Each structure stands twice: as C-alpha cells, then as structure tokens.
XYZ file of C-alpha atoms in Angstrom:
550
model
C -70.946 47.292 21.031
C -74.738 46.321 20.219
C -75.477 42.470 19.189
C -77.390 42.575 16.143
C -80.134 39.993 17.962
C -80.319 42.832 21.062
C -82.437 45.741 20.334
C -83.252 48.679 22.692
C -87.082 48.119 21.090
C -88.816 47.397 24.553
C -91.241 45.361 22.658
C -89.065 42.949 20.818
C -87.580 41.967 23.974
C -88.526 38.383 25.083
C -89.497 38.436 28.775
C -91.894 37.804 31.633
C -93.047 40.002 34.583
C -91.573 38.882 37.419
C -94.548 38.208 39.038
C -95.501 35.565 36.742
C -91.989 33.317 38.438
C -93.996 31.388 41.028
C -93.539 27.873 42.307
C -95.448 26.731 45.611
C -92.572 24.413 45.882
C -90.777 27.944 47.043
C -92.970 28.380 49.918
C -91.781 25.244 51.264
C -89.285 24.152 52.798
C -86.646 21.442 52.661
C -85.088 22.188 49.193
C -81.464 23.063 48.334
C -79.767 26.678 49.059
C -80.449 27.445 45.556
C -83.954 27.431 45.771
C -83.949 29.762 49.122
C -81.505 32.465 46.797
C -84.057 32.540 43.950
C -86.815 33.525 46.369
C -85.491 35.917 47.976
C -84.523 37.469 44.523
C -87.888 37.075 43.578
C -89.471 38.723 46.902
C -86.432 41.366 46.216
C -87.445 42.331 43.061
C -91.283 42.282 43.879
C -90.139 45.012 46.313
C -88.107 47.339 44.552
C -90.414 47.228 41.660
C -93.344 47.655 43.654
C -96.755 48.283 41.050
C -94.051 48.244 38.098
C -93.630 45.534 35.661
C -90.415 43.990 36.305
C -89.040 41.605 32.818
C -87.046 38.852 32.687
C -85.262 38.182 29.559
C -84.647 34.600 27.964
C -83.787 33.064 24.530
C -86.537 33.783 21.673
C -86.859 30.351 19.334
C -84.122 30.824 16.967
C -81.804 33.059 18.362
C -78.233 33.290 16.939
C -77.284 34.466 20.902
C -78.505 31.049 21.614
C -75.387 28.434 22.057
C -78.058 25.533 20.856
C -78.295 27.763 17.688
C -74.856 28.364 16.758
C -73.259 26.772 13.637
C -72.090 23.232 13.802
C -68.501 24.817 12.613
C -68.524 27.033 16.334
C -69.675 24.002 18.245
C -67.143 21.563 17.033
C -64.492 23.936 17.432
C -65.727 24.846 21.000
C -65.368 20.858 21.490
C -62.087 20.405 20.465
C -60.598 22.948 22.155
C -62.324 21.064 25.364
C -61.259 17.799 24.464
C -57.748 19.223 23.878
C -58.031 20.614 27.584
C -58.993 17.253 29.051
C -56.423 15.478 26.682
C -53.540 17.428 28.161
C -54.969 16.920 31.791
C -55.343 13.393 31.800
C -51.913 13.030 30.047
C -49.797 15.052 32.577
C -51.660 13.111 34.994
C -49.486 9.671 34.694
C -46.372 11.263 33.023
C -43.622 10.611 35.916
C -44.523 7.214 35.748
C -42.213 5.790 33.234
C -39.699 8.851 35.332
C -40.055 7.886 38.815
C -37.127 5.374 39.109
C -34.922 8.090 37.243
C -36.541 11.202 39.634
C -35.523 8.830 42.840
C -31.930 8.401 41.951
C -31.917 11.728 40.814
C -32.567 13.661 43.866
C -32.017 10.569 46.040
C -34.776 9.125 47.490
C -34.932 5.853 49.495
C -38.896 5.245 49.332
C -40.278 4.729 46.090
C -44.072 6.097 47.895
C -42.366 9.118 48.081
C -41.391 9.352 44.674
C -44.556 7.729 43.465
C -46.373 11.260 45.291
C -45.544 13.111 42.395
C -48.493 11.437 40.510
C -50.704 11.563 43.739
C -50.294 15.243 44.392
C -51.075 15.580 41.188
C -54.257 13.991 41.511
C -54.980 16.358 44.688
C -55.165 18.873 42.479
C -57.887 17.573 40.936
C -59.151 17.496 44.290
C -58.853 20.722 45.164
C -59.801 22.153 41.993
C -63.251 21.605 41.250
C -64.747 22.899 44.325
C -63.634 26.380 43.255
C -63.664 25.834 39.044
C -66.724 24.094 38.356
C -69.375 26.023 40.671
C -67.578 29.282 39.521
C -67.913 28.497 36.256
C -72.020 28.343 37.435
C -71.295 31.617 38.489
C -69.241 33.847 36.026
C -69.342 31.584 33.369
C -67.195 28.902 31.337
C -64.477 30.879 29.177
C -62.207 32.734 32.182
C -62.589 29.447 34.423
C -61.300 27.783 31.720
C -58.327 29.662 29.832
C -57.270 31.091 33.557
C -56.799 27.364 34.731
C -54.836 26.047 31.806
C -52.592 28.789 31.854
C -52.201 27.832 35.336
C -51.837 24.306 34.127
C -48.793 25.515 31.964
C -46.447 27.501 34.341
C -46.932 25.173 36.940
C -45.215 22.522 34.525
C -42.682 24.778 33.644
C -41.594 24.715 37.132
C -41.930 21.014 37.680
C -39.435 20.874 34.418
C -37.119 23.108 36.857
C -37.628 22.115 39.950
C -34.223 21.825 42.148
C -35.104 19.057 44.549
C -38.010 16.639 45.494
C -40.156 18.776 47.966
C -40.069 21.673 44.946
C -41.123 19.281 42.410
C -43.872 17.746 44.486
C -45.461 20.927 45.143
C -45.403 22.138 41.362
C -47.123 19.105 40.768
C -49.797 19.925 43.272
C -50.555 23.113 42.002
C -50.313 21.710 38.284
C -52.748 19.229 39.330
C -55.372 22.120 40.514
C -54.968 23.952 37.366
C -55.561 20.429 35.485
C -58.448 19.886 37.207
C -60.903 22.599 35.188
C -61.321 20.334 32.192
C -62.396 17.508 33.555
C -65.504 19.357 35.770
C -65.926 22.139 33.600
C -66.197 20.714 29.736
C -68.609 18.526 30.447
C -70.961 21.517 31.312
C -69.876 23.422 28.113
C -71.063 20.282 25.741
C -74.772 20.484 27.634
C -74.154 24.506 26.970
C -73.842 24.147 22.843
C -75.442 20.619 22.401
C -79.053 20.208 23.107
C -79.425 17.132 21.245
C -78.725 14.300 23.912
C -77.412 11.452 21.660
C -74.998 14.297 20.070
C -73.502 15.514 23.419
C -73.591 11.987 24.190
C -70.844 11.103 21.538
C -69.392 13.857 22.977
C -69.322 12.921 26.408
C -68.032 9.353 24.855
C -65.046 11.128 23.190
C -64.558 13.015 26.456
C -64.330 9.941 28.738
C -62.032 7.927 26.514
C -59.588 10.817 26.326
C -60.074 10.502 30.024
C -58.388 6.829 29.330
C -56.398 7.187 26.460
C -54.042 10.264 27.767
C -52.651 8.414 30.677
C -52.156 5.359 28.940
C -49.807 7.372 26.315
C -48.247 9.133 29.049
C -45.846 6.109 30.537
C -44.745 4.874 27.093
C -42.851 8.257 26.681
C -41.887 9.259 29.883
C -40.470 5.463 30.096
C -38.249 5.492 26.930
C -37.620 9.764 27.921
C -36.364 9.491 30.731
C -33.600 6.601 29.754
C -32.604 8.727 27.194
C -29.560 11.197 27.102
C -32.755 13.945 27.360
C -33.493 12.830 31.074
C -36.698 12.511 32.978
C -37.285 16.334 32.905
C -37.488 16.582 29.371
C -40.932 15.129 29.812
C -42.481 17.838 31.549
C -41.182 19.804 28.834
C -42.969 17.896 26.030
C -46.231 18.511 28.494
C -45.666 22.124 28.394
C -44.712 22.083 24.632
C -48.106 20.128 24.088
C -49.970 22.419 26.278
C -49.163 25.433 24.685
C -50.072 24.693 21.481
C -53.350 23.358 22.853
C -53.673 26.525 25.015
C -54.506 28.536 21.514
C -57.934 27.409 20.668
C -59.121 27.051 24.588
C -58.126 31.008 24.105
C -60.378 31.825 20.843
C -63.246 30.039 22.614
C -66.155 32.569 23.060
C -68.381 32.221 26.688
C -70.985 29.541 26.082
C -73.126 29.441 29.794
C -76.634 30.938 28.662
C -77.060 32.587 32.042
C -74.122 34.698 31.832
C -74.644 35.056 27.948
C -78.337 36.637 29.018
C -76.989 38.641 32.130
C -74.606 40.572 29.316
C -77.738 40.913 27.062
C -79.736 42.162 30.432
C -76.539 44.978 30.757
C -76.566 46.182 27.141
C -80.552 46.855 26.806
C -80.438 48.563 30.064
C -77.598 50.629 28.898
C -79.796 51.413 26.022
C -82.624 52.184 27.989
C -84.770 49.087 29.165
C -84.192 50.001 32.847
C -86.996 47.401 33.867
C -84.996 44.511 32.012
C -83.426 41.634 33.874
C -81.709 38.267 33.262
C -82.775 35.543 35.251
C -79.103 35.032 37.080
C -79.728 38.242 38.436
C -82.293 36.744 40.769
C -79.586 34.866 42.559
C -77.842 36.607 45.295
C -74.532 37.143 43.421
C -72.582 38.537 46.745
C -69.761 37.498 48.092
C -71.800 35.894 51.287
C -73.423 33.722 48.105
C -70.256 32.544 46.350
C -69.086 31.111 49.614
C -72.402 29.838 51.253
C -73.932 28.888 47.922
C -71.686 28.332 45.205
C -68.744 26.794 46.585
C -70.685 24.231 48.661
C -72.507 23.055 45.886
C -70.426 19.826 44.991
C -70.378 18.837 48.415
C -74.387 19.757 49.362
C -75.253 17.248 46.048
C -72.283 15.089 46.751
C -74.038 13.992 50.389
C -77.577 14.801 49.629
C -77.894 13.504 45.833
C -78.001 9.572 46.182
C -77.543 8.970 42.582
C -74.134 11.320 42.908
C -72.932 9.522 45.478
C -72.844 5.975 44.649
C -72.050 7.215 40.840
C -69.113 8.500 42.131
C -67.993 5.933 44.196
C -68.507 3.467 41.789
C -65.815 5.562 39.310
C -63.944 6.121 41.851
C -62.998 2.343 42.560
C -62.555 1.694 38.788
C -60.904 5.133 38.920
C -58.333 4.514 41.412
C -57.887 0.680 40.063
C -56.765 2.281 36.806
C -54.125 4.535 38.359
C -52.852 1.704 40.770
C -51.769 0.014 37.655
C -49.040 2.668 36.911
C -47.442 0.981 40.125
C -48.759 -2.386 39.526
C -47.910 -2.783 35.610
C -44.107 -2.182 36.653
C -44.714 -5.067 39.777
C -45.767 -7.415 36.790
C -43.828 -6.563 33.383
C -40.900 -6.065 34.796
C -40.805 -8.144 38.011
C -42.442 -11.375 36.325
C -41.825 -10.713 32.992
C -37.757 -8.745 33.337
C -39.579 -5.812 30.555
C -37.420 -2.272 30.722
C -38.442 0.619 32.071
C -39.776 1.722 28.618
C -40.841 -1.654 27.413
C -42.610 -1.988 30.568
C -45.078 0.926 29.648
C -46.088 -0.916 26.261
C -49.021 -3.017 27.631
C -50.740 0.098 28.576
C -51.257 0.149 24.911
C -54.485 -2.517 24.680
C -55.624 -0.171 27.309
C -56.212 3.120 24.926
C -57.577 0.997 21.966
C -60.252 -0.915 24.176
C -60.800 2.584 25.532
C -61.143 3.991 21.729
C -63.284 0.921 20.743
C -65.908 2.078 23.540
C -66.878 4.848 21.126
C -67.871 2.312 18.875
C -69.909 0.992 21.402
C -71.664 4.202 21.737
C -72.442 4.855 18.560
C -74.113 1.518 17.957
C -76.375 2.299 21.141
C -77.320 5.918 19.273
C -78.284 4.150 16.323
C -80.468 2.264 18.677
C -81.866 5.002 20.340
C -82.690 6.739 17.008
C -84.563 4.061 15.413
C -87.224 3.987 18.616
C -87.086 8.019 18.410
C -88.460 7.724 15.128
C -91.194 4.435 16.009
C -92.216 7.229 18.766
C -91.575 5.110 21.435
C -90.638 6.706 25.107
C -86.945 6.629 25.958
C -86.353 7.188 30.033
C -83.383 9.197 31.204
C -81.955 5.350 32.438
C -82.767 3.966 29.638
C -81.200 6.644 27.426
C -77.697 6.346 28.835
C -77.424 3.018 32.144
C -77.647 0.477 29.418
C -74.181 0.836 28.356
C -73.098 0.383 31.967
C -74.758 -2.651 32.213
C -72.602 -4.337 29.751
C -69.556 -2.297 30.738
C -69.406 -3.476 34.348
C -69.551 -7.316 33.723
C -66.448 -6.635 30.940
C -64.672 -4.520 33.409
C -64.993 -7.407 36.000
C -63.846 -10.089 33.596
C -60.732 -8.003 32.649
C -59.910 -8.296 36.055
C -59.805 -11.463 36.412
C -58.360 -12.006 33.537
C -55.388 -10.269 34.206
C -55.134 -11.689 38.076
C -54.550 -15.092 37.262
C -53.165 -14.703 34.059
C -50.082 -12.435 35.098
C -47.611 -15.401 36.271
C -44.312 -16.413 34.848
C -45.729 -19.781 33.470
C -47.982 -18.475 30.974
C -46.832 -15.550 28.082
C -46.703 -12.158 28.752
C -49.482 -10.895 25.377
C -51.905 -12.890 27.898
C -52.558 -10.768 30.355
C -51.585 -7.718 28.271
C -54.385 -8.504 26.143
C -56.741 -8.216 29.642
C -56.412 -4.643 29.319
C -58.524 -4.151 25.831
C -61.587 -5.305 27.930
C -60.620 -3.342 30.864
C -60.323 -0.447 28.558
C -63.392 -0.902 26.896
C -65.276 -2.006 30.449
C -63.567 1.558 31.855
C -64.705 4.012 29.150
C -67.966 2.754 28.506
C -69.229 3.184 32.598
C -67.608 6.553 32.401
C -69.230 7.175 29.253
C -72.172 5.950 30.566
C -72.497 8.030 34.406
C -71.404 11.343 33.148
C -73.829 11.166 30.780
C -76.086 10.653 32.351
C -75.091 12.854 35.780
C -75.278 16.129 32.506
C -78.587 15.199 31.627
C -79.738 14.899 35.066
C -78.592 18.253 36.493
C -78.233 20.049 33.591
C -77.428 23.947 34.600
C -75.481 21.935 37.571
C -73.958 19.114 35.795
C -70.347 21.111 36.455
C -70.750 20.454 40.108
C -71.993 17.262 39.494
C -69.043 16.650 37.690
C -67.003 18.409 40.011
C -68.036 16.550 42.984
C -67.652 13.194 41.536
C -64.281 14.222 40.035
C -63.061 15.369 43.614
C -64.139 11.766 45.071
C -62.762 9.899 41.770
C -59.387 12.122 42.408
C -59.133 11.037 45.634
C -59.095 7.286 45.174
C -56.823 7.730 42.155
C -54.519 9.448 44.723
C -54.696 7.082 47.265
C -54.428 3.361 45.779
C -50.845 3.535 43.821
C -49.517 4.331 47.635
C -50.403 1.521 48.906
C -50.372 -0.856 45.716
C -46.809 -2.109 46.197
C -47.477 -3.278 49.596
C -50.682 -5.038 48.735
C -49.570 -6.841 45.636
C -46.753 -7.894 48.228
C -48.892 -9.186 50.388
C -51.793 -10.772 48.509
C -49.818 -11.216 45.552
C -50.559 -10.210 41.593
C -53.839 -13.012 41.632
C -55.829 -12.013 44.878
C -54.799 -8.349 45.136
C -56.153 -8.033 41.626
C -59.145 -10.015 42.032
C -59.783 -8.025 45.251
C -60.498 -5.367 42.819
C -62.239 -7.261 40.862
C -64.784 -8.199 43.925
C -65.568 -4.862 44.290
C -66.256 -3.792 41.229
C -68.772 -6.903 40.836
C -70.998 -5.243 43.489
C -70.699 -1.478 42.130
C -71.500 -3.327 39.045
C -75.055 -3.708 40.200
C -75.633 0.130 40.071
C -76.951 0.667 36.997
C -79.450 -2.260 36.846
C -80.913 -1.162 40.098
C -81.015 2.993 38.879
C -82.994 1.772 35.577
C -85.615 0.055 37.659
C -85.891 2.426 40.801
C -85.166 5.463 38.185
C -88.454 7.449 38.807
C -88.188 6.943 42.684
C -85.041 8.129 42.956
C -86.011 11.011 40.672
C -88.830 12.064 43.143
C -86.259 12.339 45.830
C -83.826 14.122 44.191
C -83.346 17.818 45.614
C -81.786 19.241 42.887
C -83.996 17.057 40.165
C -87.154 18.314 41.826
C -85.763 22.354 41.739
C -84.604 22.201 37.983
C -87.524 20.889 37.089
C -89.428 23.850 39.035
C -87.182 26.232 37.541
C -87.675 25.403 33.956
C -91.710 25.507 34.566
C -90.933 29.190 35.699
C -90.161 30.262 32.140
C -92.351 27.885 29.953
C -91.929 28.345 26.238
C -95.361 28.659 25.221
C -95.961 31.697 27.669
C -93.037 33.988 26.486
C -94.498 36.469 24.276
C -93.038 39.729 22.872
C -93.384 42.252 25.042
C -96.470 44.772 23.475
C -99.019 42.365 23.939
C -101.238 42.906 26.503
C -100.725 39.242 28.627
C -101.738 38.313 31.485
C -101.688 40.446 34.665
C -100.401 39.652 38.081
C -101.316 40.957 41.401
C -99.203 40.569 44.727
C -100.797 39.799 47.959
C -99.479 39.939 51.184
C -97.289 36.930 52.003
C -97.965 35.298 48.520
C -97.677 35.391 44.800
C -100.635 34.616 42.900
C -102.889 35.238 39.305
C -104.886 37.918 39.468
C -108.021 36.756 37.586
C-alpha cells in the first residue's frame, strides 16, 4: 500500500548522491565498528553504482512520515504505552518480596538467599536482556522488540504463578526477568524517536525514571498483605499477569517509531515503484548476519568499556541501584526485627519512597521552567548544563537520606523517623536517574538504546547482587554502619556530575561514539538536501578517495 507522503515522482524524492557522504574522519582510523560498516557501505555502493547517481533518502521538513511530526495525540499515546511497559517491569521486579517467607515454607527451604533468588534472577534477566533487545531494536526497529518481549514478559509469569517447586519457579523468573528487561533499554530510545524537543522528552524521561521507583515500591505492600491472605503468595503473580495483559493492548497498537527503519520501508516502496537508484541510509550498514553479531550485539559492551561517561554513569546508578533493591531485604531486618511490623505492615514504609520519587517530577519541571526562560534571553545551554544540574542536588539528598535512616533506625527512637528517610531517598534516587538517562539519550542519540542497555545490564547486576548478601552485612556491621557504608559511597559517586559539567567538552572530544554521530549527522546536512530535479552539485570518484569535483 502507497503512503500518501511517498511518491514514485523521482524528483520529489528527498535525497543525496552517495558520493556527496564523505567524512575524512572515515579514512582514519581508531573509531568504533560502526564507523568501519558505513564505509564499506559507502565504498560498496560507489562500486556497484559505478558513473550512476546513487540517492539516499531522508525526512523532507514537515513530513507526516516523520515521528518528530506526528500529532501530540500519537506521541502521548506511544508514551504511555512505554511507560505502561516499564511500569509493569519494575513492578514484577520486587513482587516476591512481601512472598518470600510464604514461598520458603511453601516448598521448604532452609536459606532465606535461596528464596530471596527469586528477585535476583529476576534481575538477571535484565541482564541478559538488553544485549540482545536494545541493539536489535537499532537494527529492525522498536515495535517487534518491544510487543515480542512483553508477551514474553507475560507467559513467563504465568508459569511462575504455576510453578511446582523452587528450581521451576526460579527459572520462570529468570526468563520473566529477560522479557522485562526491553522497557527499560528500549523506551528510552522511542521518546528521543517521537520527541525532538529536549525539555519535553526530558519530562518524559522524568516520568520514566520515577516509574522506575515507584513500581517496586508498590510491589511489597501487596505481595505482603497477598500472600497472608487465604489467596496465597501465588496469587500475586497472577495480579502481575492480570496487570500485564491489560497493559499488553496499547504496547500492541503502537506503530514502529525508529526513523531508520521507517526510511528503509520508504526506500522498499519507491523502488517497488520504480526508483531503482533509491536508498535509505541503514542500508549502508552491513545488515548480515556476520554484522548483527560483530556489530550490533557488542555495542553495549564496546561503549560500556570505551565510553568514559557510560561507565562511571552506570556505576554510579548502579550503587544507588543495588542500595535500593537491598532494602527489600533490609526494610524487613528493620520494621520487623526492631520495630515487631507484619509481614504486610512491614512493606508500608516503602510508601515515602514512591511519593519522594513522584515529587522528583516536580523537581524537573521547575528546572524546565528554568531552562526555558534562558532559551528565550538567547543564552547558550550546554548538554551538562541542560540535564547534570539536577544531579548535583540529587546526590547530596540521596546521601543525607542515608544517613538519616542509619542512625535513625534503632528501637529508642519512633519508627515514622526513619520511615520518613525514604521521601529524600526517593526524591535523591529519581532525580540522578532522571538526570543520567537524560542525559546518556541526548548524548548518543540513534544509540541511546545501547547506552541504556549497557548501563541497565551493569545497574541489573548490582541490584542482583546486594540483597544476597544484605542480611549478612547488616549482621555484621549492624543497621547504622552497614547503611552508612552505603552512604560513603554514594558521597564519592556523588562528585560525578560536578566534575562532567566542568570537564564536559573534554570528555566530549574523546568520546568515540560522540565524535561519529556528530560525523554522521554532517553527512546529511539540512541545508544541502534538495529535491531531486535540480541540477546540484556533482561528484567525481578518484582512486582511493572521495572528493568534490569542482
């Protein structure tokens, strides 16, 4: 079926020869995999076309194709149905842990680690995930990443509601836990697809990250009071799936919004009518098999060790990351080992935690409003400046929550005083996350999936790893040092963001990836695409270079 914006007019068609793609940056070398693909698809194409005028499509201003063009209506429901993915993700994520004492007397297990692996498998999924969702998604696109994972997502719940023993239910949880894992490194790359406007996808992004909070924090409360029910701890996985499905729906009705793979279809249908010298820029990647594995699939890791500002982002989520999920094992240590709370009760002070995570949006918006004003006084707003800010306050009220709650949490002083701790931990929490992944999409852009993806898998793994080892440290250091431990730690990651704003254009300069995206974009400049018909400028190739014949 023809789009009304494609025509099989050759001279409507908005393109560039393929000669004209040229970068000197691509003769050197040094620069990521990606770069080495897109030359060789540019030297392949010079080949095959030979004296021929090769075109590669893009965007015209204004088109309807465009996902920064579509209505407000499309994008908003586009973002619902993402933050309805993420919602369900991050609230399956903690659900046996208002369940685990039932699930260990239930199938009989002596070690409460064992039992507390059915949130850290989980979390291994998310692991696992991302280094085949997000790049794919680079790949092939955003829609059948995403509705082929959550329907993954679902069945695998199913089966945890089912499961007949321990070892079953910990492996449905695994694999639920990989089909989870889309959202969180995938919808972050379909706001930059639909919103261009930064402080827009920002609020976005802000919605997205204290979903990221709020969902888990839910999750305990009504697994807690669930599971000591007549229904019984499995009944919980079946609100999860009940809650899933309905959510599935509009994650279904969502159209494709990756502009690559939206312009490789347009490439296919005016060839099809006739434009056999038409190309989309994707299809000057090597799209083999050879590629997915060699390229695609080790992107996360290639920018994970090689991108400096990835890598200590990362980490520092990943310690305020895992902190967050060792209090689903640490909570119960102090509610209802200081304080004698139930099993359901004891899941209640998780609520300060959601609303200082929903009062970070707040935050956000006050910082737009900010931003806006010196948009329209003209004055220059860095990339650090646009979005590290709001780290800068959240770390120090991260830090003090921690404290707060170390050597407040004893049997002297009431229990709403170090429940109240966790409505600046929540804020502190969101507002960092907010904050990094943020900015991480507006610094790789076309790549902030695997961006995402690769700071998700190192996030995942933390989050994994500290509730195994929480009882035994809060044993041994006790509530007051083995929290303020973490709250060390987190003073020294909280230095990150001051030192990115100052060293911002440095670190820029070095950047790999940075440098490439930056080439790439130059490749296709707005002001040179003209309708094809007029007469342009003409390229010559000479041996062993590309260069403007003049």
């Amino acid at each position: 079926m023809e789009h009304e914006s494609d025509t099989p007019e050759l001279e409507q068609v908005y393109s560039l020869e393929i000669r004209r793609i040229q970068s000197s940056r691509f003769r050197a070398e040094g620069g990521p995999l990606e770069e080495s693909e897109l030359k060789k698809g540019i030297e392949r194409e010079i080949d095959v076309v030979g004296g021929g005028r090769k075109r590669i499509i893009t965007f015209p201003p204004g088109d309807p194709d465009n996902p920064h063009n579509w209505s407000n209506k499309k994008k908003w429901l586009i973002t619902f149905a993402g933050i309805l993915s993420v919602s369900n993700s991050t609230f399956s994520s903690s659900l046996p842990s208002g369940a685990i004492v039932f699930i260990q007397d239930d199938f009989n297990i002596e070690s409460i680690e064992v039992a507390t692996l059915t949130m850290s498998l989980f979390l291994v999924g998310y692991v696992v995930g991302p280094i085949f969702f997000a790049p794919t998604s680079e790949f092939y696109g955003r829609r059948w990443v995403s509705v082929g994972s959550f329907g993954w997502y679902i069945i695998a719940t199913i089966l945890c509601a089912v499961a007949p023993n321990i070892g079953a239910l910990l492996a449905f949880r695994f694999l639920a836990g990989i089909g989870a894992s889309a959202p969180l490194s995938v919808v972050g790359g379909i706001f930059a697809d639909i919103w261009n406007d930064p402080i827009q996808r920002g609020r976005n992004m802000a919605i997205f990250a204290a979903v990221t909070m709020i969902g888990p924090t839910i999750s305990p409360i009504i697994s807690g009071f669930v599971s000591a029910s007549y229904l019984g701890w499995r009944f919980t996985f079946w609100i999860a799936v009940l809650v899933g499905v309905l959510s599935y729906i509009p994650v279904i009705l969502c159209p494709e919004t990756f502009a690559p793979v939206l312009l490789l279809k347009r490439a296919r249908r005016l060839r099809e009518a006739g434009a056999d010298d038409v190309m989309a820029p994707l299809e000057l990647d090597d799209r083999s098999v050879i590629s997915i594995f060699k390229t695609t699939l080790t992107r996360p890791f290639r920018m994970f060790f090689k991108e400096s500002i990835l890598l200590l982002t990362s980490l520092f989520l990943s310690l305020i990351y895992g902190t967050f999920y060792l209090f689903f094992q640490s909570y119960p240590i102090i509610y209802q080992g200081i304080y004698g709370f139930g099993p359901g009760i004891a899941g209640l002070p998780f609520i300060p935690v959601g609303l200082g995570a929903g009062l970070a949006i707040f935050g956000v918006v006050f910082w737009d409003r900010h931003l806006r004003t010196m948009e329209r006084n003209n004055k220059e707003i860095t990339a650090e400046y646009r979005r590290l800010p709001l780290a800068c306050m959240g770390g120090p009220v991260y830090v003090i929550s921690m404290f707060w709650q170390a050597w407040t949490s004893r049997a002297d002083v009431h229990w709403i005083v170090p429940v109240l701790a966790g409505l600046p931990f929540g804020f502190g929490f969101t507002i960092i996350f907010i904050s990094y992944l943020n900015y991480l999409t507006d610094f790789y852009e076309i790549y902030a999936a695997s961006a995402l993806a690769a700071s998700s898998m190192c996030r995942s793994i933390f989050g994994a790893a500290f509730p195994l080892f929480a009882k035994r440290m809060y044993g041994k250091l006790g509530v007051s040092w083995a929290s303020s431990l973490l709250g060390f730690l987190a003073l020294v990651m909280s230095l990150l963001p001051f030192l990115f704003i100052k060293y911002g254009d440095e670190i820029r300069s070095r950047s790999t990836f940075y440098q490439f995206l930056k080439e790439r974009k130059e490749m296709l400049p707005e002001s040179e695409i003209d309708p094809l018909g007029d007469a342009g400028d003409e390229f010559e190739e000479k041996p062993g270079s590309l260069r403007r014949d003049t």
